[in-house]
């Protein structure tokens, strides 16, 4: 390693460290090959790093190495979360719980070319939906910078190298490349429409290095050469590729984080700018492995070719704009990789369980549901307040709506009237739910929302009740039905009494007689008879109707109206009965009767009963 290279890395590290010591960076796909190295570098520069990875299975070998990467990140204090970027609830959860995130390195969403060709729907979910989900979050967090990974595959099979981002016509060579080109267009659209702070796309060429996946070209070649299966790689050795060491790629990513595109979004190539035959890389691998076979590596050319024979980057724009300059020579990069590969295959390093701090998928969904519920209750409360104000200003009877309730705790008691039960039983959650519910008068410690508390049923022993300090009568939270009315006695306590114009007799509310108006009771009876086809005139007494007195007797039930101030005077009651529809008698206690039971069912009384002769 040259002295100049060491100085360059030192200066870059000091610059980024000074700028980023207070930054929090979200690395999606952080347990993957590129995300892992980016996370380690950022942590070394004193960034707070949050890794989000779905840990989706890609085969036993790659699953194992992914868990090892995650374990390594955990060991150096990096936060590792399990969840999919394509799930909007997960992204929302991450930004809520880590509000200092101001930079995102999006490495998630890339699966193998074969996987995308075999299952395009999965590829769209992995690449397109994950990016849209992330961009939707960035619309709400406009100060966050974004650097995302694309691929050199967008240039297609028949493009001539060096490949430049200024090329006007490109045709992606596979489904993965098609998705990534779509991702670039989607990002551009979001930046233009929603004015995101900064978005930089990096088209990566052939990246290699330690901790790569087993299907990585250098990794798979090393495995084949070590096993003496050189025939497996012979079909690829004639290809020229831009072999870029992972540390140089990380340099480019960190430089891109500090770059602000003039128009908000820009795409760069990340490579060496040099095409190297894979046969040369294979011979370097063979040399470093000291492979114990002597046959020459055979180069077999495909015909027709389904991949470009030559593919390397034009990095002039990358160098000019962000100062990118790859430093790792192929010889040194291969040596570092082979050294790691030997160590990786020699030590017994196995991760038994997923080292992620937590799986946040279900938590994110729960929080999203709770947030949407809160927003719905807020909107409902706003509408209720507007309606209440309108009704009161137009003299429309309406139950009072208490938007902000206070609660008093009554220990060791319980009451019936459960409306529903909440999963979250914390006081703050229960208070919020009850606060926005019209029909909530309190809740208990078990998460049960209480509505009308039946005063006829005494409170029993229990774990305790939080009762809202509201007038349940004004709020309409009672079971007093007309003609009864509610009388407020204290928090959640009320009684039902007869309303105005009614008299309580034997626990019944009887409407009071008035000579100057027709009562509601009489109006209802007359209307019922008319609808039944009866002649209302047959139910009116004449002035000549004779009343018979039954001393010390009374007929239960059949009460029609109550005549106040009758003072046991039969003449007053007789006059009132003759003027009242369907009246057939009265008791000197002031009650007019609409029906009589048989004489054998009469009862003893301190009052006298008067009946019209025809009744008997």
Coordinates of C-alpha atoms in Angstrom, one line a residue:
X1 CA 0.0 0.0 0.0
X2 CA 1.5 3.3 -1.1
X3 CA 2.2 6.2 1.3
X4 CA -0.1 8.4 -0.8
X5 CA -3.0 6.0 -0.4
X6 CA -2.5 6.0 3.4
X7 CA -2.4 9.8 3.5
X8 CA -5.6 10.0 1.3
X9 CA -7.5 7.6 3.6
X10 CA -6.4 9.6 6.7
X11 CA -7.4 12.9 5.3
X12 CA -10.8 11.5 4.1
X13 CA -11.4 10.0 7.5
X14 CA -10.6 13.2 9.4
X15 CA -12.8 15.2 7.1
X16 CA -15.8 12.9 7.4
X17 CA -15.2 12.4 11.1
X18 CA -15.3 16.2 11.8
X19 CA -18.4 16.6 9.7
X20 CA -20.3 13.6 10.9
X21 CA -19.6 13.1 14.6
X22 CA -23.2 14.2 15.4
X23 CA -24.8 12.5 12.5
X24 CA -27.0 9.4 12.5
X25 CA -26.9 7.3 9.4
X26 CA -29.5 4.7 8.4
X27 CA -28.0 1.9 6.4
X28 CA -30.6 -0.3 4.7
X29 CA -29.5 -3.8 3.8
X30 CA -26.7 -3.2 6.3
X31 CA -26.1 -6.9 6.9
X32 CA -25.4 -7.3 3.2
X33 CA -21.9 -7.2 1.6
X34 CA -21.8 -3.5 0.7
X35 CA -24.0 -2.3 3.6
X36 CA -21.8 -4.1 6.1
X37 CA -18.6 -2.4 5.0
X38 CA -20.3 1.0 4.8
X39 CA -21.6 0.5 8.4
X40 CA -18.2 -0.4 9.8
X41 CA -16.5 2.6 8.1
X42 CA -19.2 5.0 9.4
X43 CA -19.0 3.6 12.9
X44 CA -15.2 4.0 12.8
X45 CA -15.7 7.7 11.9
X46 CA -17.9 8.1 15.0
X47 CA -21.3 8.2 13.3
X48 CA -24.2 6.7 15.0
X49 CA -25.2 3.9 12.7
X50 CA -28.6 2.2 12.5
X51 CA -28.7 -0.9 10.3
X52 CA -32.0 -2.1 8.9
X53 CA -32.1 -5.5 7.2
X54 CA -34.8 -8.0 6.4
X55 CA -32.5 -11.0 6.7
X56 CA -34.5 -12.8 3.9
X57 CA -33.1 -16.2 3.1
X58 CA -30.8 -16.4 0.0
X59 CA -29.4 -19.9 0.7
X60 CA -27.6 -21.6 3.6
X61 CA -24.2 -20.2 2.8
X62 CA -25.3 -16.6 2.2
X63 CA -27.7 -16.6 5.2
X64 CA -24.8 -17.8 7.4
X65 CA -22.4 -15.0 6.2
X66 CA -25.2 -12.4 6.6
X67 CA -25.7 -13.4 10.2
X68 CA -21.9 -13.3 10.8
X69 CA -21.8 -9.7 9.3
X70 CA -24.6 -8.7 11.6
X71 CA -22.9 -10.2 14.6
X72 CA -19.7 -8.3 13.7
X73 CA -21.7 -5.0 13.5
X74 CA -23.3 -5.7 16.9
X75 CA -19.9 -6.3 18.5
X76 CA -18.8 -2.8 17.6
X77 CA -21.9 -1.2 19.0
X78 CA -24.0 -0.7 15.8
X79 CA -27.8 -0.9 16.2
X80 CA -29.1 -3.8 14.1
X81 CA -32.9 -3.9 13.4
X82 CA -34.8 -6.7 11.6
X83 CA -37.4 -5.4 9.2
X84 CA -38.1 -4.8 5.5
X85 CA -37.6 -1.4 3.9
X86 CA -40.6 -2.2 1.6
X87 CA -42.9 -2.1 4.6
X88 CA -43.9 1.6 5.1
X89 CA -44.7 0.9 8.8
X90 CA -41.2 -0.3 9.4
X91 CA -39.6 2.8 7.9
X92 CA -42.0 5.0 9.8
X93 CA -41.0 3.2 13.0
X94 CA -37.3 3.7 12.4
X95 CA -37.6 7.4 11.7
X96 CA -39.8 7.9 14.8
X97 CA -37.5 6.0 17.2
X98 CA -34.3 7.4 15.7
X99 CA -35.2 11.0 14.9
X100 CA -31.6 12.2 14.4
X101 CA -31.2 10.3 11.2
X102 CA -30.0 12.8 8.6
X103 CA -28.4 10.5 6.0
X104 CA -29.5 7.3 4.4
X105 CA -27.3 4.8 2.5
X106 CA -29.8 2.5 0.7
X107 CA -28.1 -0.8 0.0
X108 CA -31.3 -2.9 0.4
X109 CA -33.4 -4.3 -2.4
X110 CA -30.7 -6.1 -4.4
X111 CA -31.1 -9.8 -4.9
X112 CA -29.3 -11.8 -7.5
X113 CA -29.8 -11.4 -11.3
X114 CA -31.1 -15.0 -11.5
X115 CA -33.6 -14.4 -8.6
X116 CA -35.0 -11.3 -10.4
X117 CA -35.3 -13.1 -13.7
X118 CA -36.9 -16.1 -12.1
X119 CA -39.4 -14.1 -10.0
X120 CA -39.9 -10.5 -11.3
X121 CA -42.7 -9.9 -8.8
X122 CA -40.3 -10.5 -5.9
X123 CA -37.8 -8.3 -7.7
X124 CA -40.3 -5.5 -8.0
X125 CA -41.1 -5.8 -4.3
X126 CA -37.4 -5.9 -3.4
X127 CA -36.2 -3.0 -5.6
X128 CA -39.1 -0.8 -6.5
X129 CA -41.4 -1.0 -3.5
X130 CA -38.5 -0.7 -1.0
X131 CA -37.3 2.5 -2.7
X132 CA -40.8 4.1 -2.9
X133 CA -41.4 3.2 0.7
X134 CA -38.1 4.9 1.7
X135 CA -38.8 8.0 -0.5
X136 CA -42.3 8.4 1.0
X137 CA -40.6 8.6 4.4
X138 CA -38.0 11.1 3.1
X139 CA -40.9 13.4 1.9
X140 CA -41.7 13.9 5.5
X141 CA -38.0 14.3 6.4
X142 CA -36.7 16.6 3.7
X143 CA -33.4 17.4 5.4
X144 CA -32.2 13.8 5.0
X145 CA -29.6 13.0 2.3
X146 CA -29.9 9.8 0.3
X147 CA -27.3 7.7 -1.4
X148 CA -28.6 4.6 -3.1
X149 CA -27.0 1.7 -5.0
X150 CA -27.7 1.0 -8.7
X151 CA -25.9 -1.3 -11.1
X152 CA -23.8 -1.2 -14.2
X153 CA -26.3 -3.6 -15.7
X154 CA -28.5 -0.7 -16.8
X155 CA -26.1 -0.1 -19.7
X156 CA -27.1 -3.4 -21.4
X157 CA -25.2 -6.0 -23.4
X158 CA -24.2 -4.1 -26.5
X159 CA -23.0 -0.9 -25.0
X160 CA -19.3 0.0 -25.7
X161 CA -17.0 0.6 -22.8
X162 CA -16.0 2.8 -21.1
X163 CA -19.6 3.3 -20.0
X164 CA -20.6 6.8 -19.3
X165 CA -23.6 8.2 -17.3
X166 CA -24.1 10.7 -20.1
X167 CA -25.1 8.0 -22.6
X168 CA -28.4 9.0 -24.0
X169 CA -29.7 5.5 -24.9
X170 CA -29.3 2.5 -22.7
X171 CA -31.1 -0.9 -22.6
X172 CA -30.9 -2.9 -19.4
X173 CA -29.7 -6.5 -19.9
X174 CA -31.8 -8.3 -17.2
X175 CA -34.7 -7.8 -14.8
X176 CA -32.5 -6.5 -12.0
X177 CA -31.0 -3.9 -14.2
X178 CA -34.5 -2.9 -15.5
X179 CA -35.7 -2.5 -11.9
X180 CA -32.7 -0.4 -11.0
X181 CA -33.1 1.9 -14.0
X182 CA -36.7 2.3 -12.9
X183 CA -35.5 3.1 -9.4
X184 CA -33.3 5.9 -10.8
X185 CA -36.2 7.4 -12.6
X186 CA -38.5 7.1 -9.5
X187 CA -35.9 8.9 -7.4
X188 CA -35.6 11.7 -10.0
X189 CA -39.4 12.1 -9.9
X190 CA -39.6 12.3 -6.2
X191 CA -36.8 14.9 -6.0
X192 CA -38.5 17.0 -8.6
X193 CA -42.0 16.7 -7.2
X194 CA -41.3 16.8 -3.5
X195 CA -38.0 18.8 -3.4
X196 CA -35.9 16.3 -1.4
X197 CA -32.6 17.7 -0.1
X198 CA -30.2 15.4 -2.0
X199 CA -30.2 12.1 -3.7
X200 CA -27.2 10.4 -5.4
X201 CA -27.3 7.1 -7.2
X202 CA -24.2 5.0 -7.7
X203 CA -24.0 2.5 -10.5
X204 CA -21.7 -0.1 -9.1
X205 CA -19.5 -2.2 -11.4
X206 CA -18.0 -5.6 -10.3
X207 CA -17.4 -5.1 -6.6
X208 CA -15.3 -7.7 -4.7
X209 CA -13.7 -8.0 -1.3
X210 CA -13.9 -9.7 2.1
X211 CA -17.4 -10.7 3.4
X212 CA -18.8 -10.9 -0.1
X213 CA -21.6 -13.3 -0.9
X214 CA -20.8 -16.7 -2.3
X215 CA -22.2 -15.8 -5.8
X216 CA -19.8 -12.8 -6.0
X217 CA -17.6 -13.4 -9.1
X218 CA -14.3 -13.3 -7.2
X219 CA -15.7 -15.3 -4.3
X220 CA -17.1 -18.1 -6.5
X221 CA -13.8 -18.2 -8.6
X222 CA -11.8 -18.5 -5.5
X223 CA -14.0 -21.4 -4.2
X224 CA -13.8 -23.2 -7.6
X225 CA -10.0 -22.8 -7.9
X226 CA -9.4 -24.0 -4.3
X227 CA -11.5 -27.0 -5.1
X228 CA -9.8 -27.7 -8.4
X229 CA -13.0 -27.2 -10.4
X230 CA -11.5 -24.7 -12.9
X231 CA -13.9 -26.0 -15.6
X232 CA -16.7 -24.2 -13.7
X233 CA -15.2 -20.8 -14.3
X234 CA -13.7 -21.3 -17.8
X235 CA -16.8 -19.8 -19.5
X236 CA -16.2 -16.5 -17.8
X237 CA -12.4 -16.0 -18.0
X238 CA -12.4 -14.2 -21.3
X239 CA -14.7 -11.4 -20.0
X240 CA -13.3 -8.0 -19.1
X241 CA -14.8 -6.5 -16.0
X242 CA -14.2 -3.4 -13.9
X243 CA -13.1 -5.1 -10.7
X244 CA -13.5 -2.6 -7.9
X245 CA -12.4 -3.3 -4.3
X246 CA -15.0 -2.8 -1.6
X247 CA -13.0 -0.2 0.3
X248 CA -12.8 2.0 -2.8
X249 CA -16.6 1.6 -3.2
X250 CA -17.1 2.7 0.4
X251 CA -14.9 5.8 -0.2
X252 CA -17.2 6.7 -3.1
X253 CA -20.3 6.2 -1.0
X254 CA -19.0 8.5 1.8
X255 CA -18.0 11.2 -0.7
X256 CA -21.4 11.0 -2.3
X257 CA -23.0 11.6 1.1
X258 CA -21.3 15.0 1.2
X259 CA -22.2 15.9 -2.3
X260 CA -25.2 18.1 -3.2
X261 CA -26.3 17.7 -6.8
X262 CA -27.1 21.0 -8.5
X263 CA -30.6 19.7 -9.4
X264 CA -31.2 17.6 -6.4
X265 CA -30.5 14.2 -8.0
X266 CA -27.5 12.8 -9.9
X267 CA -26.1 9.4 -10.9
X268 CA -22.5 8.4 -11.0
X269 CA -20.4 5.4 -11.9
X270 CA -18.3 3.7 -9.2
X271 CA -15.5 1.6 -10.6
X272 CA -11.8 1.8 -11.5
X273 CA -12.2 2.9 -15.1
X274 CA -10.1 -0.1 -16.2
X275 CA -11.3 -3.4 -17.7
X276 CA -9.5 -6.4 -16.5
X277 CA -9.8 -9.9 -17.9
X278 CA -11.2 -12.3 -15.3
X279 CA -8.4 -14.7 -16.4
X280 CA -5.9 -12.3 -14.9
X281 CA -7.9 -12.2 -11.6
X282 CA -8.1 -16.0 -11.7
X283 CA -4.3 -16.4 -12.0
X284 CA -3.8 -14.0 -9.1
X285 CA -6.2 -16.0 -7.0
X286 CA -4.4 -19.2 -8.0
X287 CA -1.1 -17.7 -7.1
X288 CA -2.3 -16.5 -3.7
X289 CA -4.0 -19.8 -2.9
X290 CA -0.8 -21.7 -4.0
X291 CA -3.2 -24.1 -5.6
X292 CA -1.6 -27.6 -5.9
X293 CA -2.6 -28.3 -9.5
X294 CA -0.5 -27.5 -12.6
X295 CA -2.9 -27.4 -15.5
X296 CA -3.4 -24.0 -17.1
X297 CA -6.7 -22.3 -16.6
X298 CA -8.7 -22.9 -19.8
X299 CA -10.6 -20.0 -21.4
X300 CA -13.7 -21.0 -23.2
X301 CA -15.7 -18.3 -25.0
X302 CA -19.5 -18.4 -25.0
X303 CA -21.4 -18.2 -28.3
X304 CA -23.7 -16.5 -28.5
X305 CA -22.9 -14.3 -25.5
X306 CA -25.7 -13.4 -23.1
X307 CA -23.4 -11.0 -21.2
X308 CA -21.3 -8.1 -22.4
X309 CA -17.8 -9.2 -23.2
X310 CA -16.2 -6.0 -22.0
X311 CA -17.7 -3.7 -19.3
X312 CA -15.9 -1.0 -17.4
X313 CA -16.7 2.5 -16.2
X314 CA -16.0 6.0 -17.3
X315 CA -15.4 7.6 -13.9
X316 CA -14.4 11.0 -15.1
X317 CA -17.6 12.7 -14.0
X318 CA -17.4 10.9 -10.7
X319 CA -13.9 12.1 -10.1
X320 CA -14.7 15.7 -11.1
X321 CA -17.9 16.0 -9.1
X322 CA -17.3 14.2 -5.9
X323 CA -13.5 13.7 -6.0
X324 CA -13.6 9.9 -6.3
X325 CA -10.3 8.2 -7.1
X326 CA -10.0 4.4 -6.5
X327 CA -6.7 3.5 -4.9
X328 CA -6.6 -0.3 -4.5
X329 CA -4.7 -2.2 -7.2
X330 CA -6.1 -5.5 -8.4
X331 CA -3.0 -7.4 -7.0
X332 CA -3.5 -6.0 -3.5
X333 CA -7.3 -6.4 -3.6
X334 CA -7.1 -10.0 -4.6
X335 CA -4.5 -10.7 -1.9
X336 CA -6.7 -9.2 0.8
X337 CA -9.7 -11.1 -0.3
X338 CA -7.9 -14.5 -0.5
X339 CA -6.4 -13.8 3.0
X340 CA -9.8 -13.2 4.4
X341 CA -11.3 -16.2 2.5
X342 CA -8.6 -18.5 4.0
X343 CA -9.4 -17.2 7.5
X344 CA -13.1 -17.4 6.9
X345 CA -12.9 -21.1 5.9
X346 CA -10.5 -22.0 8.7
X347 CA -12.0 -20.8 11.9
X348 CA -15.1 -22.2 13.5
X349 CA -17.3 -19.1 13.6
X350 CA -21.0 -19.8 13.7
X351 CA -23.9 -17.6 14.8
X352 CA -26.7 -19.6 16.4
X353 CA -29.4 -16.9 16.3
X354 CA -30.1 -13.7 14.5
X355 CA -28.0 -11.0 16.2
X356 CA -30.5 -8.2 15.3
X357 CA -31.5 -6.1 18.3
X358 CA -35.1 -6.8 17.6
X359 CA -37.6 -7.6 14.9
X360 CA -39.6 -4.4 14.5
X361 CA -42.2 -5.5 11.9
X362 CA -45.0 -6.3 14.4
X363 CA -44.1 -3.3 16.6
X364 CA -44.1 -1.0 13.6
X365 CA -47.5 -2.3 12.5
X366 CA -48.9 -1.8 16.1
X367 CA -47.6 1.7 16.3
X368 CA -49.0 2.5 12.8
X369 CA -52.4 1.2 13.8
X370 CA -52.2 3.2 17.1
X371 CA -51.2 6.4 15.2
X372 CA -54.0 6.0 12.6
X373 CA -56.4 5.4 15.4
X374 CA -55.3 8.5 17.2
X375 CA -55.6 10.5 14.0
X376 CA -59.1 9.1 13.4
X377 CA -60.2 10.0 17.0
X378 CA -58.8 13.5 16.5
X379 CA -60.7 14.0 13.3
X380 CA -63.9 12.6 15.0
X381 CA -63.5 14.9 18.0
X382 CA -63.0 17.9 15.7
X383 CA -66.2 17.1 13.9
X384 CA -68.1 16.5 17.1
X385 CA -66.9 19.9 18.5
X386 CA -68.0 21.7 15.3
X387 CA -71.4 19.9 15.4
X388 CA -71.9 20.7 19.1
X389 CA -71.1 24.4 18.6
X390 CA -73.5 24.6 15.7
X391 CA -76.3 22.8 17.6
X392 CA -75.9 25.0 20.7
X393 CA -75.8 28.2 18.6
X394 CA -79.1 27.1 16.9
X395 CA -80.8 25.9 20.1
X396 CA -80.8 22.3 19.0
X397 CA -80.7 19.9 22.0
X398 CA -77.4 18.0 21.9
X399 CA -75.4 16.0 24.4
X400 CA -72.4 17.9 25.7
X401 CA -69.0 16.7 24.3
X402 CA -66.1 16.6 26.7
X403 CA -62.9 16.8 24.5
X404 CA -60.4 17.0 27.4
X405 CA -61.4 14.8 30.3
X406 CA -59.8 14.6 33.7
X407 CA -59.9 11.4 35.7
X408 CA -60.1 10.5 39.4
X409 CA -59.0 7.1 40.6
X410 CA -61.3 5.0 42.9
X411 CA -59.2 2.1 44.3
X412 CA -60.5 -1.4 45.0
X413 CA -63.8 -1.1 43.1
X414 CA -65.3 -2.4 39.9
X415 CA -68.4 -1.6 38.0
X416 CA -70.4 -3.2 35.1
X417 CA -70.9 -1.4 31.8
X418 CA -67.8 -2.5 29.8
X419 CA -67.9 -1.1 26.3
X420 CA -64.7 -2.7 24.9
X421 CA -61.2 -3.8 26.0
X422 CA -57.9 -2.3 24.9
X423 CA -54.7 -4.4 24.5
X424 CA -52.6 -1.5 25.7
X425 CA -53.6 -1.0 29.4
X426 CA -51.3 1.9 30.2
X427 CA -52.9 4.9 31.8
X428 CA -51.8 7.3 29.1
X429 CA -53.2 5.1 26.3
X430 CA -56.5 4.5 28.1
X431 CA -56.8 8.1 28.9
X432 CA -56.3 9.1 25.3
X433 CA -58.9 6.5 24.0
X434 CA -61.5 7.5 26.7
X435 CA -60.8 11.2 26.0
X436 CA -62.0 11.0 22.4
X437 CA -64.9 8.6 23.0
X438 CA -68.4 10.2 23.4
X439 CA -69.6 7.2 25.5
X440 CA -66.7 6.7 27.8
X441 CA -67.1 7.6 31.4
X442 CA -64.0 5.8 32.7
X443 CA -61.8 2.7 32.6
X444 CA -60.2 0.1 34.8
X445 CA -56.7 -1.2 35.2
X446 CA -57.5 -4.2 33.0
X447 CA -58.0 -2.0 29.9
X448 CA -61.8 -2.1 30.0
X449 CA -63.5 1.0 28.7
X450 CA -66.6 1.8 30.8
X451 CA -69.8 3.4 29.5
X452 CA -73.0 4.0 31.5
X453 CA -72.4 2.8 35.0
X454 CA -75.7 1.3 36.2
X455 CA -76.4 3.0 39.5
X456 CA -78.9 0.3 40.3
X457 CA -76.1 -2.1 40.6
X458 CA -73.6 -1.3 43.4
X459 CA -69.9 -1.2 42.6
X460 CA -68.2 -4.4 43.6
X461 CA -64.7 -5.1 44.8
X462 CA -62.1 -4.8 42.1
X463 CA -58.8 -3.5 40.9
X464 CA -59.9 0.1 40.7
X465 CA -61.6 2.6 38.4
X466 CA -60.5 5.8 36.7
X467 CA -63.7 7.9 36.4
X468 CA -64.0 10.9 34.2
X469 CA -64.9 14.1 36.0
X470 CA -67.8 14.9 33.6
X471 CA -71.5 15.6 34.0
X472 CA -72.9 12.3 32.7
X473 CA -76.4 13.9 32.4
X474 CA -75.3 16.7 30.1
X475 CA -73.1 14.2 28.2
X476 CA -76.1 11.9 27.7
X477 CA -74.3 9.0 29.4
X478 CA -77.2 7.7 31.4
X479 CA -80.1 5.3 31.1
X480 CA -82.9 7.6 32.1
X481 CA -85.6 7.4 29.5
X482 CA -88.5 9.8 29.0
X483 CA -90.5 10.8 30.8
X484 CA -87.7 10.5 33.4
X485 CA -84.7 12.9 33.4
X486 CA -81.2 12.5 34.6
X487 CA -80.0 14.3 37.8
X488 CA -76.2 14.5 38.2
X489 CA -74.9 13.4 41.6
X490 CA -71.1 13.4 41.0
X491 CA -68.5 11.7 38.8
X492 CA -70.3 8.9 36.9
X493 CA -73.2 9.0 39.5
X494 CA -76.7 10.0 38.6
X495 CA -80.3 9.4 39.4
X496 CA -83.4 9.2 37.2
X497 CA -86.4 11.4 38.3
X498 CA -89.6 12.3 36.7
X499 CA -89.3 15.2 34.3
X500 CA -91.1 18.5 34.3
X501 CA -94.9 18.0 33.9
X502 CA -94.8 14.5 35.5
X503 CA -95.5 13.2 39.0
X504 CA -93.8 10.2 40.6
X505 CA -96.4 7.8 41.9
X506 CA -95.5 4.3 43.0
X507 CA -92.2 4.6 41.1
X508 CA -94.0 5.5 37.9
X509 CA -94.0 8.9 36.2
X510 CA -97.6 10.0 35.5
X511 CA -98.2 13.1 33.4
X512 CA -99.9 16.0 35.1
X513 CA -103.4 17.1 34.0
X514 CA -103.8 20.6 32.6
X515 CA -107.1 22.2 31.7
X516 CA -105.4 24.5 29.2
X517 CA -103.4 22.0 27.1
X518 CA -103.7 18.5 25.6
X519 CA -101.1 16.3 27.3
X520 CA -98.6 14.1 25.4
X521 CA -100.3 11.0 26.9
X522 CA -103.7 11.9 25.5
X523 CA -102.3 12.9 22.1
X524 CA -100.6 9.5 21.8
X525 CA -103.8 7.6 22.8
X526 CA -106.0 9.5 20.4
X527 CA -103.5 9.0 17.5
X528 CA -103.3 5.3 18.2
X529 CA -107.1 4.9 18.2
X530 CA -107.5 6.8 14.9
X531 CA -104.8 4.6 13.2
X532 CA -106.7 1.6 14.5
X533 CA -109.9 2.8 12.8
X534 CA -111.7 3.6 16.0
X535 CA -114.0 6.6 16.5
X536 CA -112.4 8.9 19.1
X537 CA -115.9 10.4 20.1
X538 CA -116.9 7.1 21.7
X539 CA -114.1 7.5 24.3
X540 CA -115.3 10.9 25.6
X541 CA -117.7 11.1 28.6
X542 CA -120.7 13.3 28.5
X543 CA -121.8 15.8 31.1
X544 CA -124.6 13.4 32.1
X545 CA -122.2 10.5 32.8
X546 CA -122.8 9.1 36.3
X547 CA -119.9 8.2 38.6
X548 CA -120.2 5.7 41.4
X549 CA -118.1 5.9 44.6
X550 CA -116.4 2.9 46.1
X551 CA -115.2 3.8 49.6
X552 CA -111.7 2.7 50.6
X553 CA -111.0 0.9 47.3
X554 CA -108.6 1.3 44.4
X555 CA -107.9 -0.4 41.1
X556 CA -104.3 -1.1 40.4
X557 CA -102.7 0.1 37.2
X558 CA -104.6 1.8 34.4
X559 CA -103.3 5.3 35.5
X560 CA -103.9 8.0 32.9
X561 CA -103.2 11.5 34.3
X562 CA -102.4 13.0 37.7
X563 CA -104.6 16.0 38.7
X564 CA -102.5 18.2 41.0
X565 CA -104.2 20.2 43.8
X566 CA -107.3 18.1 43.7
X567 CA -107.2 17.8 47.5
X568 CA -109.4 14.6 47.4
X569 CA -112.2 16.8 46.0
X570 CA -114.4 14.5 43.8
X571 CA -116.0 17.4 42.1
X572 CA -112.6 18.6 40.7
X573 CA -111.7 15.1 39.6
X574 CA -115.1 14.5 38.1
X575 CA -114.8 17.6 35.9
X576 CA -111.3 16.7 34.9
X577 CA -112.3 13.1 34.0
X578 CA -115.3 14.3 31.8
X579 CA -112.8 16.6 29.9
X580 CA -110.2 13.9 29.4
X581 CA -110.1 11.5 26.5
X582 CA -110.5 7.8 27.5
X583 CA -111.0 8.6 31.2
X584 CA -113.2 5.9 32.9
X585 CA -112.9 7.0 36.5
X586 CA -110.5 8.3 39.1
X587 CA -109.2 7.9 42.6
X588 CA -109.3 10.6 45.2
X589 CA -105.5 10.4 45.4
X590 CA -105.6 12.5 42.2
X591 CA -105.2 9.8 39.5
X592 CA -107.4 9.7 36.5
X593 CA -108.0 6.1 35.2
X594 CA -108.0 4.9 31.6
X595 CA -108.9 1.3 32.5
X596 CA -110.2 -0.7 35.5
X597 CA -109.5 -4.3 36.6
X598 CA -112.3 -6.5 37.7
X599 CA -113.8 -5.6 41.1
X600 CA -112.5 -8.8 42.6
X601 CA -108.9 -7.5 41.9
X602 CA -109.4 -4.1 43.6
X603 CA -107.4 -3.5 46.7
X604 CA -108.0 -1.7 50.0
X605 CA -107.0 2.0 50.0
X606 CA -107.1 5.1 52.1
X607 CA -108.7 6.8 49.1
X608 CA -112.0 6.3 47.3
X609 CA -112.4 5.0 43.8
X610 CA -115.0 6.5 41.4
X611 CA -116.1 4.7 38.3
X612 CA -118.4 5.5 35.4
X613 CA -121.4 3.3 35.6
X614 CA -120.7 1.6 32.3
X615 CA -117.4 0.3 33.4
X616 CA -119.0 -2.1 35.8

